[in-house]
Structures are given as structure tokens and as C-alpha cells.
Amino acid sequence: MPSDRLVIAIDGPSGSGKSSTSREMARRLGLAYLDTGAMYRAVAVAFLDAGVDPADTDAVIAATTGADIELSLDPDESWVRVNGRDVTAEIREPRTSAVVSTVARIPQCRADLVARQRALMDAAPSGVVAEGRDITTVVYPDADVRLLLTASEEARLARRGTELGGRLSASELRDQVLRRDRDDSALVEFQTAADGVLLLDTSDLTFDQVVEAILTLVKESTS
Ligand SMILES: Nc1ncnc2c1ncn2[C@@H]1O[C@H](COP(=O)(O)OP(=O)(O)OP(=O)(O)O)[C@@H](O)[C@H]1O
Ligand SMILES: Nc1ccn([C@H]2C[C@H](O)[C@@H](COP(=O)(O)O)O2)c(=O)n1
């Protein structure tokens, strides 16, 4: 990797604040922003569109490897297309969140998406902030800065609840945050930091405090 590029890898469980803080970091540092979860979500929409049964692993693999995924790497512009269709809003809907772990739990799907993610990261001219579950460990273990964001279950549930404006019941919320984390942990570890990965517990920090803390960690790690 040329030394004039900066690659920041951020992992963490659902609701830890990865997407919002990574996007802001990318803005502040003039880097691209890659939301790898959006790619898993786009595949979930593609297999729902195709009427694929989530229990049919071969069909989910075929839907993944055959999916044409396009997404914005501009932190100020958010859009995702799959197979030519704009799915920016649909990937965030509860019905997508309910099935997306199906993709995350199939090794062939992960391998396909990991290769695409690396290619996107390598192509970002100034560098990139990429976030997900396995960026620090699998997708880009050579990143200049590797960070695991955590937060207590209570904080994560409260944040997602606020974000969804109280539209979900307590049990639906637990399904979207805690059950999903359990299922997503089948093949990757994102609750404890791997060797060399920095850890930041955001439970008691405001959004601005988290951004400032990460900027400080980036400065310390790269100076
Ligand atoms: N430190 C914080 N304090 C309070 N709210 C926060 C904080 N960080 C992020 N948030 C808010 O919490 C919600 C979840 O954050 P975000 O979507 O960034 O999490 P995430 O880790 O990317 O979750 P997921 O993996 O499920 O997409 C958002 O509404 C975001 O604005
Ligand atoms: N690197 C990644 C990114 C995401 N996933 C899976 C796990 C999540 O349930 C789903 C959606 O991610 P989110 O938008 O909630 O960050 O995608 C993964 O396994 N690895």
C-alpha cells in the first residue's frame, strides 16, 4: 500500500456506533467510506427479490455471487443499488435486518463479499474508513489503524430504539440487535479485540466524544 494512503478499519457489534462514527471520520479526514454491512444487506434484498428460501444455502450462495452491488463511497452521499435497483432505504427495513445474518453465516458468501470489499478499499485513491465485523481481522488486517468499537447491551439497545423512533417492541429490538449479533458471530469474532486491534468502549461517550477519541487514536497510531 502506498504510504500516502490512510486505511482505517473499524469493527463492532450492532449499535456500537460504527457506521455513524466511520462516516464522520471519513468526512473529517477526506477519505472514502465503505459500509460493508450495506453489501450484506444488499444481498439479502437480492435473495428476497428473487424469492429465494433463506434455508436454501446453495440458492443464497448463487444470489450472492451473482449480485451486482454498487454503493457510494462518498461519506456525504448514501446510496446502494443491487442488480440495477436502488435499495438504499430497503436495506434498512426490519424485514431485511431479519434475514441478513443468513448471508453472514455462509462461508462462500463471506469469501465473495470480502474479495469485493478489499478491491473497493484498494481502489480508494486517498484511502478509506471501512467498517463491519471482520475488517480488522479478515478484510484488511494490514490497515494503518484497526479499531474495535464496543458498547454495553443497554446502550446499544437504547441507541437503536431511539434511531427507530420507538417503532419496534422490546422483543423486536432485542432480535435486531442481540439475536443478530449472536447469529453474526458464527464465523467472525467482533466482541473482543484481536491482537493489535485498539479497543474503544463508547457506552458512556457522546457521538462527538467518540469521534474526537478516534481522531486522537488515529493521530497517535500514524505519527
Ligand atoms: N456515542 C453515541 N451515543 C449515542 N448515540 C450514538 C452514539 N454513536 C452512535 N449513536 C447512534 O446510535 C445509532 C446506531 O449507530 P450506528 O448505526 O452507527 O451503529 P452500528 O454499529 O453501525 O450498527 P449496525 O451494525 O447495526 O448498523 C445511530 O442512531 C447513531 O446516531
Ligand atoms: N463485515 C461485515 C459486515 C456486516 N456483516 C453482516 C452482519 C450484519 O447482521 C449484517 C448487516 O450489517 P450492519 O449494517 O448491521 O452493520 O451484515 C458481516 O457479517 N460482516
PDB file of C-alpha atoms and ligand atoms in Angstrom:
ATOM      1  CA  MET A   1       0.000   0.000   0.000  1.00  0.00           C
ATOM      2  CA  PRO A   2       1.486   3.426  -0.925  1.00  0.00           C
ATOM      3  CA  SER A   3       2.318   5.413   2.226  1.00  0.00           C
ATOM      4  CA  ASP A   4       0.275   8.470   1.160  1.00  0.00           C
ATOM      5  CA  ARG A   5      -2.945   6.495   1.670  1.00  0.00           C
ATOM      6  CA  LEU A   6      -4.643   6.002   5.006  1.00  0.00           C
ATOM      7  CA  VAL A   7      -6.761   2.925   5.718  1.00  0.00           C
ATOM      8  CA  ILE A   8      -8.825   2.778   8.893  1.00  0.00           C
ATOM      9  CA  ALA A   9     -10.648  -0.452   9.792  1.00  0.00           C
ATOM     10  CA  ILE A  10     -13.459  -0.380  12.346  1.00  0.00           C
ATOM     11  CA  ASP A  11     -15.427  -3.367  13.658  1.00  0.00           C
ATOM     12  CA  GLY A  12     -18.003  -3.837  16.375  1.00  0.00           C
ATOM     13  CA  PRO A  13     -21.406  -5.243  17.296  1.00  0.00           C
ATOM     14  CA  SER A  14     -24.746  -3.827  16.224  1.00  0.00           C
ATOM     15  CA  GLY A  15     -25.462  -0.364  17.615  1.00  0.00           C
ATOM     16  CA  SER A  16     -21.890   0.262  18.787  1.00  0.00           C
ATOM     17  CA  GLY A  17     -21.810   3.317  16.501  1.00  0.00           C
ATOM     18  CA  LYS A  18     -19.559   2.000  13.696  1.00  0.00           C
ATOM     19  CA  SER A  19     -21.468   3.449  10.732  1.00  0.00           C
ATOM     20  CA  SER A  20     -22.174   6.911  12.094  1.00  0.00           C
ATOM     21  CA  THR A  21     -18.683   7.467  13.506  1.00  0.00           C
ATOM     22  CA  SER A  22     -16.883   5.922  10.491  1.00  0.00           C
ATOM     23  CA  ARG A  23     -18.814   8.181   8.116  1.00  0.00           C
ATOM     24  CA  GLU A  24     -17.884  11.249  10.189  1.00  0.00           C
ATOM     25  CA  MET A  25     -14.230  10.138  10.393  1.00  0.00           C
ATOM     26  CA  ALA A  26     -14.154   9.791   6.600  1.00  0.00           C
ATOM     27  CA  ARG A  27     -15.579  13.324   6.216  1.00  0.00           C
ATOM     28  CA  ARG A  28     -13.086  14.834   8.649  1.00  0.00           C
ATOM     29  CA  LEU A  29     -10.087  13.049   7.099  1.00  0.00           C
ATOM     30  CA  GLY A  30     -11.135  13.415   3.452  1.00  0.00           C
ATOM     31  CA  LEU A  31     -11.311   9.640   2.928  1.00  0.00           C
ATOM     32  CA  ALA A  32     -13.756   7.292   1.248  1.00  0.00           C
ATOM     33  CA  TYR A  33     -16.282   5.485   3.445  1.00  0.00           C
ATOM     34  CA  LEU A  34     -17.165   1.815   2.990  1.00  0.00           C
ATOM     35  CA  ASP A  35     -20.187   0.391   4.816  1.00  0.00           C
ATOM     36  CA  THR A  36     -19.601  -3.351   4.353  1.00  0.00           C
ATOM     37  CA  GLY A  37     -22.830  -4.208   6.180  1.00  0.00           C
ATOM     38  CA  ALA A  38     -24.699  -2.470   3.356  1.00  0.00           C
ATOM     39  CA  MET A  39     -23.265  -5.090   0.977  1.00  0.00           C
ATOM     40  CA  TYR A  40     -24.555  -7.991   3.118  1.00  0.00           C
ATOM     41  CA  ARG A  41     -27.891  -6.191   3.307  1.00  0.00           C
ATOM     42  CA  ALA A  42     -27.996  -5.644  -0.477  1.00  0.00           C
ATOM     43  CA  VAL A  43     -27.515  -9.387  -0.998  1.00  0.00           C
ATOM     44  CA  ALA A  44     -30.336 -10.093   1.456  1.00  0.00           C
ATOM     45  CA  VAL A  45     -32.634  -7.825  -0.591  1.00  0.00           C
ATOM     46  CA  ALA A  46     -31.494  -9.572  -3.787  1.00  0.00           C
ATOM     47  CA  PHE A  47     -32.387 -13.027  -2.492  1.00  0.00           C
ATOM     48  CA  LEU A  48     -35.707 -11.817  -1.104  1.00  0.00           C
ATOM     49  CA  ASP A  49     -36.406 -10.204  -4.513  1.00  0.00           C
ATOM     50  CA  ALA A  50     -35.638 -13.489  -6.235  1.00  0.00           C
ATOM     51  CA  GLY A  51     -37.950 -15.394  -3.887  1.00  0.00           C
ATOM     52  CA  VAL A  52     -35.058 -17.500  -2.589  1.00  0.00           C
ATOM     53  CA  ASP A  53     -35.724 -19.516   0.563  1.00  0.00           C
ATOM     54  CA  PRO A  54     -33.137 -18.374   3.191  1.00  0.00           C
ATOM     55  CA  ALA A  55     -32.809 -22.048   4.192  1.00  0.00           C
ATOM     56  CA  ASP A  56     -31.630 -22.957   0.674  1.00  0.00           C
ATOM     57  CA  THR A  57     -27.896 -22.361   1.128  1.00  0.00           C
ATOM     58  CA  ASP A  58     -26.930 -23.091  -2.497  1.00  0.00           C
ATOM     59  CA  ALA A  59     -29.504 -20.599  -3.760  1.00  0.00           C
ATOM     60  CA  VAL A  60     -28.305 -17.936  -1.284  1.00  0.00           C
ATOM     61  CA  ILE A  61     -24.714 -18.508  -2.464  1.00  0.00           C
ATOM     62  CA  ALA A  62     -25.812 -18.175  -6.096  1.00  0.00           C
ATOM     63  CA  ALA A  63     -27.749 -14.986  -5.291  1.00  0.00           C
ATOM     64  CA  THR A  64     -24.655 -13.570  -3.549  1.00  0.00           C
ATOM     65  CA  THR A  65     -22.037 -14.394  -6.167  1.00  0.00           C
ATOM     66  CA  GLY A  66     -24.422 -13.256  -8.930  1.00  0.00           C
ATOM     67  CA  ALA A  67     -25.391  -9.982  -7.268  1.00  0.00           C
ATOM     68  CA  ASP A  68     -24.300  -6.796  -8.987  1.00  0.00           C
ATOM     69  CA  ILE A  69     -23.703  -4.489  -5.998  1.00  0.00           C
ATOM     70  CA  GLU A  70     -22.950  -0.793  -6.436  1.00  0.00           C
ATOM     71  CA  LEU A  71     -22.596   1.574  -3.498  1.00  0.00           C
ATOM     72  CA  SER A  72     -21.474   5.099  -2.779  1.00  0.00           C
ATOM     73  CA  LEU A  73     -18.072   5.537  -1.156  1.00  0.00           C
ATOM     74  CA  ASP A  74     -18.751   9.244  -0.623  1.00  0.00           C
ATOM     75  CA  PRO A  75     -19.443   9.873   3.084  1.00  0.00           C
ATOM     76  CA  ASP A  76     -21.797  12.720   2.131  1.00  0.00           C
ATOM     77  CA  GLU A  77     -23.871  10.682  -0.286  1.00  0.00           C
ATOM     78  CA  SER A  78     -25.522   7.425   0.665  1.00  0.00           C
ATOM     79  CA  TRP A  79     -26.936   5.063  -1.957  1.00  0.00           C
ATOM     80  CA  VAL A  80     -26.862   1.339  -2.670  1.00  0.00           C
ATOM     81  CA  ARG A  81     -28.018  -0.483  -5.810  1.00  0.00           C
ATOM     82  CA  VAL A  82     -28.351  -4.205  -6.318  1.00  0.00           C
ATOM     83  CA  ASN A  83     -28.905  -5.721  -9.735  1.00  0.00           C
ATOM     84  CA  GLY A  84     -29.611  -2.218 -11.035  1.00  0.00           C
ATOM     85  CA  ARG A  85     -32.297  -1.396  -8.447  1.00  0.00           C
ATOM     86  CA  ASP A  86     -31.940   1.354  -5.816  1.00  0.00           C
ATOM     87  CA  VAL A  87     -32.277  -0.346  -2.426  1.00  0.00           C
ATOM     88  CA  THR A  88     -30.903   2.445  -0.220  1.00  0.00           C
ATOM     89  CA  ALA A  89     -33.977   2.532   2.023  1.00  0.00           C
ATOM     90  CA  GLU A  90     -34.968  -1.120   1.698  1.00  0.00           C
ATOM     91  CA  ILE A  91     -31.689  -2.462   3.105  1.00  0.00           C
ATOM     92  CA  ARG A  92     -32.526  -0.771   6.442  1.00  0.00           C
ATOM     93  CA  GLU A  93     -36.040  -2.191   6.725  1.00  0.00           C
ATOM     94  CA  PRO A  94     -36.747  -4.683   9.550  1.00  0.00           C
ATOM     95  CA  ARG A  95     -37.557  -7.461   7.030  1.00  0.00           C
ATOM     96  CA  THR A  96     -34.017  -7.130   5.628  1.00  0.00           C
ATOM     97  CA  SER A  97     -32.411  -6.984   9.085  1.00  0.00           C
ATOM     98  CA  ALA A  98     -34.361 -10.121   9.997  1.00  0.00           C
ATOM     99  CA  VAL A  99     -32.695 -12.254   7.278  1.00  0.00           C
ATOM    100  CA  VAL A 100     -29.315 -10.618   6.670  1.00  0.00           C
ATOM    101  CA  SER A 101     -27.488 -12.953   9.096  1.00  0.00           C
ATOM    102  CA  THR A 102     -28.275 -15.791   6.677  1.00  0.00           C
ATOM    103  CA  VAL A 103     -25.669 -14.297   4.332  1.00  0.00           C
ATOM    104  CA  ALA A 104     -23.179 -13.605   7.135  1.00  0.00           C
ATOM    105  CA  ARG A 105     -23.255 -17.263   8.223  1.00  0.00           C
ATOM    106  CA  ILE A 106     -22.331 -18.823   4.868  1.00  0.00           C
ATOM    107  CA  PRO A 107     -18.537 -19.024   4.271  1.00  0.00           C
ATOM    108  CA  GLN A 108     -18.857 -18.849   0.444  1.00  0.00           C
ATOM    109  CA  CYS A 109     -20.944 -15.653   0.732  1.00  0.00           C
ATOM    110  CA  ARG A 110     -18.410 -14.094   3.088  1.00  0.00           C
ATOM    111  CA  ALA A 111     -15.497 -15.000   0.789  1.00  0.00           C
ATOM    112  CA  ASP A 112     -17.232 -13.411  -2.192  1.00  0.00           C
ATOM    113  CA  LEU A 113     -18.050 -10.182  -0.328  1.00  0.00           C
ATOM    114  CA  VAL A 114     -14.647  -9.953   1.367  1.00  0.00           C
ATOM    115  CA  ALA A 115     -12.909 -10.037  -2.047  1.00  0.00           C
ATOM    116  CA  ARG A 116     -15.163  -7.257  -3.357  1.00  0.00           C
ATOM    117  CA  GLN A 117     -14.589  -5.174  -0.215  1.00  0.00           C
ATOM    118  CA  ARG A 118     -10.789  -5.448  -0.497  1.00  0.00           C
ATOM    119  CA  ALA A 119     -10.948  -4.409  -4.147  1.00  0.00           C
ATOM    120  CA  LEU A 120     -13.066  -1.353  -3.278  1.00  0.00           C
ATOM    121  CA  MET A 121     -10.703  -0.402  -0.442  1.00  0.00           C
ATOM    122  CA  ASP A 122      -7.606  -0.789  -2.619  1.00  0.00           C
ATOM    123  CA  ALA A 123      -9.152   1.425  -5.285  1.00  0.00           C
ATOM    124  CA  ALA A 124      -9.845   4.411  -2.983  1.00  0.00           C
ATOM    125  CA  PRO A 125      -7.158   6.934  -4.031  1.00  0.00           C
ATOM    126  CA  SER A 126      -6.607   8.725  -0.683  1.00  0.00           C
ATOM    127  CA  GLY A 127      -7.657   5.835   1.492  1.00  0.00           C
ATOM    128  CA  VAL A 128     -10.790   4.714   3.235  1.00  0.00           C
ATOM    129  CA  VAL A 129     -12.584   4.209   6.518  1.00  0.00           C
ATOM    130  CA  ALA A 130     -14.217   0.773   6.284  1.00  0.00           C
ATOM    131  CA  GLU A 131     -16.484  -0.681   8.924  1.00  0.00           C
ATOM    132  CA  GLY A 132     -18.156  -4.011   9.627  1.00  0.00           C
ATOM    133  CA  ARG A 133     -17.484  -7.146  11.633  1.00  0.00           C
ATOM    134  CA  ASP A 134     -14.283  -8.576  10.119  1.00  0.00           C
ATOM    135  CA  ILE A 135     -12.460  -5.609   8.616  1.00  0.00           C
ATOM    136  CA  THR A 136      -9.720  -5.545  11.282  1.00  0.00           C
ATOM    137  CA  THR A 137      -9.195  -9.306  11.150  1.00  0.00           C
ATOM    138  CA  VAL A 138     -10.053 -10.667   7.688  1.00  0.00           C
ATOM    139  CA  VAL A 139     -10.753  -7.988   5.095  1.00  0.00           C
ATOM    140  CA  TYR A 140      -7.872  -5.622   5.895  1.00  0.00           C
ATOM    141  CA  PRO A 141      -5.646  -6.822   8.752  1.00  0.00           C
ATOM    142  CA  ASP A 142      -2.859  -4.577   7.352  1.00  0.00           C
ATOM    143  CA  ALA A 143      -4.902  -1.383   7.837  1.00  0.00           C
ATOM    144  CA  ASP A 144      -2.957   1.571   9.277  1.00  0.00           C
ATOM    145  CA  VAL A 145      -5.417   1.829  12.165  1.00  0.00           C
ATOM    146  CA  ARG A 146      -7.551  -1.076  13.429  1.00  0.00           C
ATOM    147  CA  LEU A 147     -10.234  -0.357  15.989  1.00  0.00           C
ATOM    148  CA  LEU A 148     -12.984  -2.307  17.732  1.00  0.00           C
ATOM    149  CA  LEU A 149     -15.885  -0.159  18.953  1.00  0.00           C
ATOM    150  CA  THR A 150     -17.940  -1.653  21.765  1.00  0.00           C
ATOM    151  CA  ALA A 151     -20.831  -0.515  23.940  1.00  0.00           C
ATOM    152  CA  SER A 152     -22.946  -2.185  26.601  1.00  0.00           C
ATOM    153  CA  GLU A 153     -26.064  -4.092  25.531  1.00  0.00           C
ATOM    154  CA  GLU A 154     -28.181  -1.442  27.263  1.00  0.00           C
ATOM    155  CA  ALA A 155     -26.508   1.397  25.359  1.00  0.00           C
ATOM    156  CA  ARG A 156     -26.801  -0.405  22.020  1.00  0.00           C
ATOM    157  CA  LEU A 157     -30.464  -1.268  22.520  1.00  0.00           C
ATOM    158  CA  ALA A 158     -31.227   2.313  23.595  1.00  0.00           C
ATOM    159  CA  ARG A 159     -29.424   3.794  20.579  1.00  0.00           C
ATOM    160  CA  ARG A 160     -31.172   1.558  18.050  1.00  0.00           C
ATOM    161  CA  GLY A 161     -34.524   2.146  19.805  1.00  0.00           C
ATOM    162  CA  THR A 162     -34.074   5.911  19.580  1.00  0.00           C
ATOM    163  CA  GLU A 163     -32.988   5.650  15.945  1.00  0.00           C
ATOM    164  CA  LEU A 164     -36.128   3.702  15.043  1.00  0.00           C
ATOM    165  CA  GLY A 165     -38.315   6.171  16.920  1.00  0.00           C
ATOM    166  CA  GLY A 166     -39.919   3.554  19.171  1.00  0.00           C
ATOM    167  CA  ARG A 167     -41.425   1.700  16.184  1.00  0.00           C
ATOM    168  CA  LEU A 168     -40.230  -1.724  17.429  1.00  0.00           C
ATOM    169  CA  SER A 169     -41.361  -3.629  20.511  1.00  0.00           C
ATOM    170  CA  ALA A 170     -38.729  -4.539  23.112  1.00  0.00           C
ATOM    171  CA  SER A 171     -38.541  -8.095  21.785  1.00  0.00           C
ATOM    172  CA  GLU A 172     -38.247  -6.954  18.145  1.00  0.00           C
ATOM    173  CA  LEU A 173     -35.468  -4.611  19.200  1.00  0.00           C
ATOM    174  CA  ARG A 174     -33.608  -7.398  21.022  1.00  0.00           C
ATOM    175  CA  ASP A 175     -33.981  -9.559  17.915  1.00  0.00           C
ATOM    176  CA  GLN A 176     -32.492  -6.874  15.661  1.00  0.00           C
ATOM    177  CA  VAL A 177     -29.556  -6.159  17.957  1.00  0.00           C
ATOM    178  CA  LEU A 178     -28.726  -9.080  20.272  1.00  0.00           C
ATOM    179  CA  ARG A 179     -30.055 -12.097  18.302  1.00  0.00           C
ATOM    180  CA  ARG A 180     -28.432 -10.721  15.143  1.00  0.00           C
ATOM    181  CA  ASP A 181     -25.065 -10.322  16.936  1.00  0.00           C
ATOM    182  CA  ARG A 182     -25.309 -13.918  18.162  1.00  0.00           C
ATOM    183  CA  ASP A 183     -26.029 -15.228  14.660  1.00  0.00           C
ATOM    184  CA  ASP A 184     -23.432 -12.985  13.037  1.00  0.00           C
ATOM    185  CA  SER A 185     -20.757 -14.304  15.451  1.00  0.00           C
ATOM    186  CA  ALA A 186     -20.944 -17.776  13.898  1.00  0.00           C
ATOM    187  CA  LEU A 187     -17.905 -17.228  11.660  1.00  0.00           C
ATOM    188  CA  VAL A 188     -16.298 -13.995  12.866  1.00  0.00           C
ATOM    189  CA  GLU A 189     -15.272 -12.527  16.222  1.00  0.00           C
ATOM    190  CA  PHE A 190     -16.283  -8.914  16.797  1.00  0.00           C
ATOM    191  CA  GLN A 191     -16.935  -8.736  20.528  1.00  0.00           C
ATOM    192  CA  THR A 192     -13.301  -8.895  21.659  1.00  0.00           C
ATOM    193  CA  ALA A 193     -10.341  -7.158  20.066  1.00  0.00           C
ATOM    194  CA  ALA A 194      -7.831  -9.300  18.178  1.00  0.00           C
ATOM    195  CA  ASP A 195      -4.083  -8.791  18.762  1.00  0.00           C
ATOM    196  CA  GLY A 196      -3.027  -5.297  17.724  1.00  0.00           C
ATOM    197  CA  VAL A 197      -6.606  -4.010  17.459  1.00  0.00           C
ATOM    198  CA  LEU A 198      -7.389  -0.923  19.570  1.00  0.00           C
ATOM    199  CA  LEU A 199     -10.480  -1.063  21.778  1.00  0.00           C
ATOM    200  CA  LEU A 200     -12.870   1.825  22.468  1.00  0.00           C
ATOM    201  CA  ASP A 201     -15.865   1.361  24.776  1.00  0.00           C
ATOM    202  CA  THR A 202     -18.406   4.020  23.744  1.00  0.00           C
ATOM    203  CA  SER A 203     -21.113   3.198  26.326  1.00  0.00           C
ATOM    204  CA  ASP A 204     -20.679   6.443  28.247  1.00  0.00           C
ATOM    205  CA  LEU A 205     -19.439   8.647  25.429  1.00  0.00           C
ATOM    206  CA  THR A 206     -21.426  11.035  23.271  1.00  0.00           C
ATOM    207  CA  PHE A 207     -21.119  10.763  19.489  1.00  0.00           C
ATOM    208  CA  ASP A 208     -18.786  13.803  19.395  1.00  0.00           C
ATOM    209  CA  GLN A 209     -16.608  12.351  22.159  1.00  0.00           C
ATOM    210  CA  VAL A 210     -16.272   9.097  20.191  1.00  0.00           C
ATOM    211  CA  VAL A 211     -15.229  10.955  17.026  1.00  0.00           C
ATOM    212  CA  GLU A 212     -12.651  13.000  18.974  1.00  0.00           C
ATOM    213  CA  ALA A 213     -11.323   9.858  20.682  1.00  0.00           C
ATOM    214  CA  ILE A 214     -10.884   8.077  17.343  1.00  0.00           C
ATOM    215  CA  LEU A 215      -9.189  11.114  15.771  1.00  0.00           C
ATOM    216  CA  THR A 216      -6.716  11.071  18.670  1.00  0.00           C
ATOM    217  CA  LEU A 217      -6.097   7.323  18.239  1.00  0.00           C
ATOM    218  CA  VAL A 218      -5.512   7.819  14.505  1.00  0.00           C
ATOM    219  CA  LYS A 219      -3.021  10.642  15.194  1.00  0.00           C
ATOM    220  CA  GLU A 220      -1.178   8.545  17.776  1.00  0.00           C
ATOM    221  CA  SER A 221      -1.097   5.462  15.550  1.00  0.00           C
ATOM    222  CA  THR A 222       0.142   7.234  12.442  1.00  0.00           C
ATOM    223  CA  SER A 223       2.659   9.754  13.860  1.00  0.00           C
TER     224      SER A 223
HETATM  225  N1  LIG B   1     -21.807   7.551  21.158  1.00  0.00           N
HETATM  226  C1  LIG B   1     -23.086   7.549  20.812  1.00  0.00           C
HETATM  227  N2  LIG B   1     -24.015   7.950  21.701  1.00  0.00           N
HETATM  228  C2  LIG B   1     -25.346   7.934  21.374  1.00  0.00           C
HETATM  229  N3  LIG B   1     -25.832   7.531  20.185  1.00  0.00           N
HETATM  230  C3  LIG B   1     -24.934   7.119  19.269  1.00  0.00           C
HETATM  231  C4  LIG B   1     -23.531   7.100  19.525  1.00  0.00           C
HETATM  232  N4  LIG B   1     -22.894   6.615  18.423  1.00  0.00           N
HETATM  233  C5  LIG B   1     -23.858   6.352  17.519  1.00  0.00           C
HETATM  234  N5  LIG B   1     -25.068   6.672  18.008  1.00  0.00           N
HETATM  235  C6  LIG B   1     -26.380   6.485  17.371  1.00  0.00           C
HETATM  236  O1  LIG B   1     -26.722   5.112  17.571  1.00  0.00           O
HETATM  237  C7  LIG B   1     -27.404   4.583  16.435  1.00  0.00           C
HETATM  238  C8  LIG B   1     -26.648   3.345  15.933  1.00  0.00           C
HETATM  239  O2  LIG B   1     -25.393   3.784  15.432  1.00  0.00           O
HETATM  240  P1  LIG B   1     -24.762   3.150  14.131  1.00  0.00           P
HETATM  241  O3  LIG B   1     -25.798   2.902  13.085  1.00  0.00           O
HETATM  242  O4  LIG B   1     -23.582   3.978  13.757  1.00  0.00           O
HETATM  243  O5  LIG B   1     -24.294   1.735  14.740  1.00  0.00           O
HETATM  244  P2  LIG B   1     -23.663   0.493  14.022  1.00  0.00           P
HETATM  245  O6  LIG B   1     -22.606  -0.023  14.929  1.00  0.00           O
HETATM  246  O7  LIG B   1     -23.233   0.861  12.644  1.00  0.00           O
HETATM  247  O8  LIG B   1     -24.892  -0.523  13.980  1.00  0.00           O
HETATM  248  P3  LIG B   1     -25.263  -1.656  12.895  1.00  0.00           P
HETATM  249  O9  LIG B   1     -24.085  -2.546  12.797  1.00  0.00           O
HETATM  250  O10 LIG B   1     -26.441  -2.342  13.483  1.00  0.00           O
HETATM  251  O11 LIG B   1     -25.562  -0.944  11.601  1.00  0.00           O
HETATM  252  C9  LIG B   1     -27.458   5.724  15.414  1.00  0.00           C
HETATM  253  O12 LIG B   1     -28.720   6.334  15.509  1.00  0.00           O
HETATM  254  C10 LIG B   1     -26.375   6.685  15.856  1.00  0.00           C
HETATM  255  O13 LIG B   1     -26.650   8.020  15.503  1.00  0.00           O
HETATM  256  N1  LIG B   2     -18.035  -7.011   7.593  1.00  0.00           N
HETATM  257  C1  LIG B   2     -19.312  -7.410   7.847  1.00  0.00           C
HETATM  258  C2  LIG B   2     -20.364  -6.513   7.773  1.00  0.00           C
HETATM  259  C3  LIG B   2     -21.637  -6.947   8.027  1.00  0.00           C
HETATM  260  N2  LIG B   2     -21.842  -8.232   8.310  1.00  0.00           N
HETATM  261  C4  LIG B   2     -23.214  -8.741   8.476  1.00  0.00           C
HETATM  262  C5  LIG B   2     -23.674  -8.811   9.875  1.00  0.00           C
HETATM  263  C6  LIG B   2     -24.869  -7.902   9.969  1.00  0.00           C
HETATM  264  O1  LIG B   2     -26.006  -8.545  10.516  1.00  0.00           O
HETATM  265  C7  LIG B   2     -25.200  -7.530   8.550  1.00  0.00           C
HETATM  266  C8  LIG B   2     -25.560  -6.067   8.381  1.00  0.00           C
HETATM  267  O2  LIG B   2     -24.532  -5.265   8.932  1.00  0.00           O
HETATM  268  P1  LIG B   2     -24.854  -3.837   9.605  1.00  0.00           P
HETATM  269  O3  LIG B   2     -25.463  -2.996   8.534  1.00  0.00           O
HETATM  270  O4  LIG B   2     -25.801  -4.076  10.712  1.00  0.00           O
HETATM  271  O5  LIG B   2     -23.520  -3.327  10.056  1.00  0.00           O
HETATM  272  O6  LIG B   2     -24.090  -7.873   7.782  1.00  0.00           O
HETATM  273  C9  LIG B   2     -20.802  -9.109   8.390  1.00  0.00           C
HETATM  274  O7  LIG B   2     -21.010 -10.304   8.681  1.00  0.00           O
HETATM  275  N3  LIG B   2     -19.548  -8.679   8.159  1.00  0.00           N
END
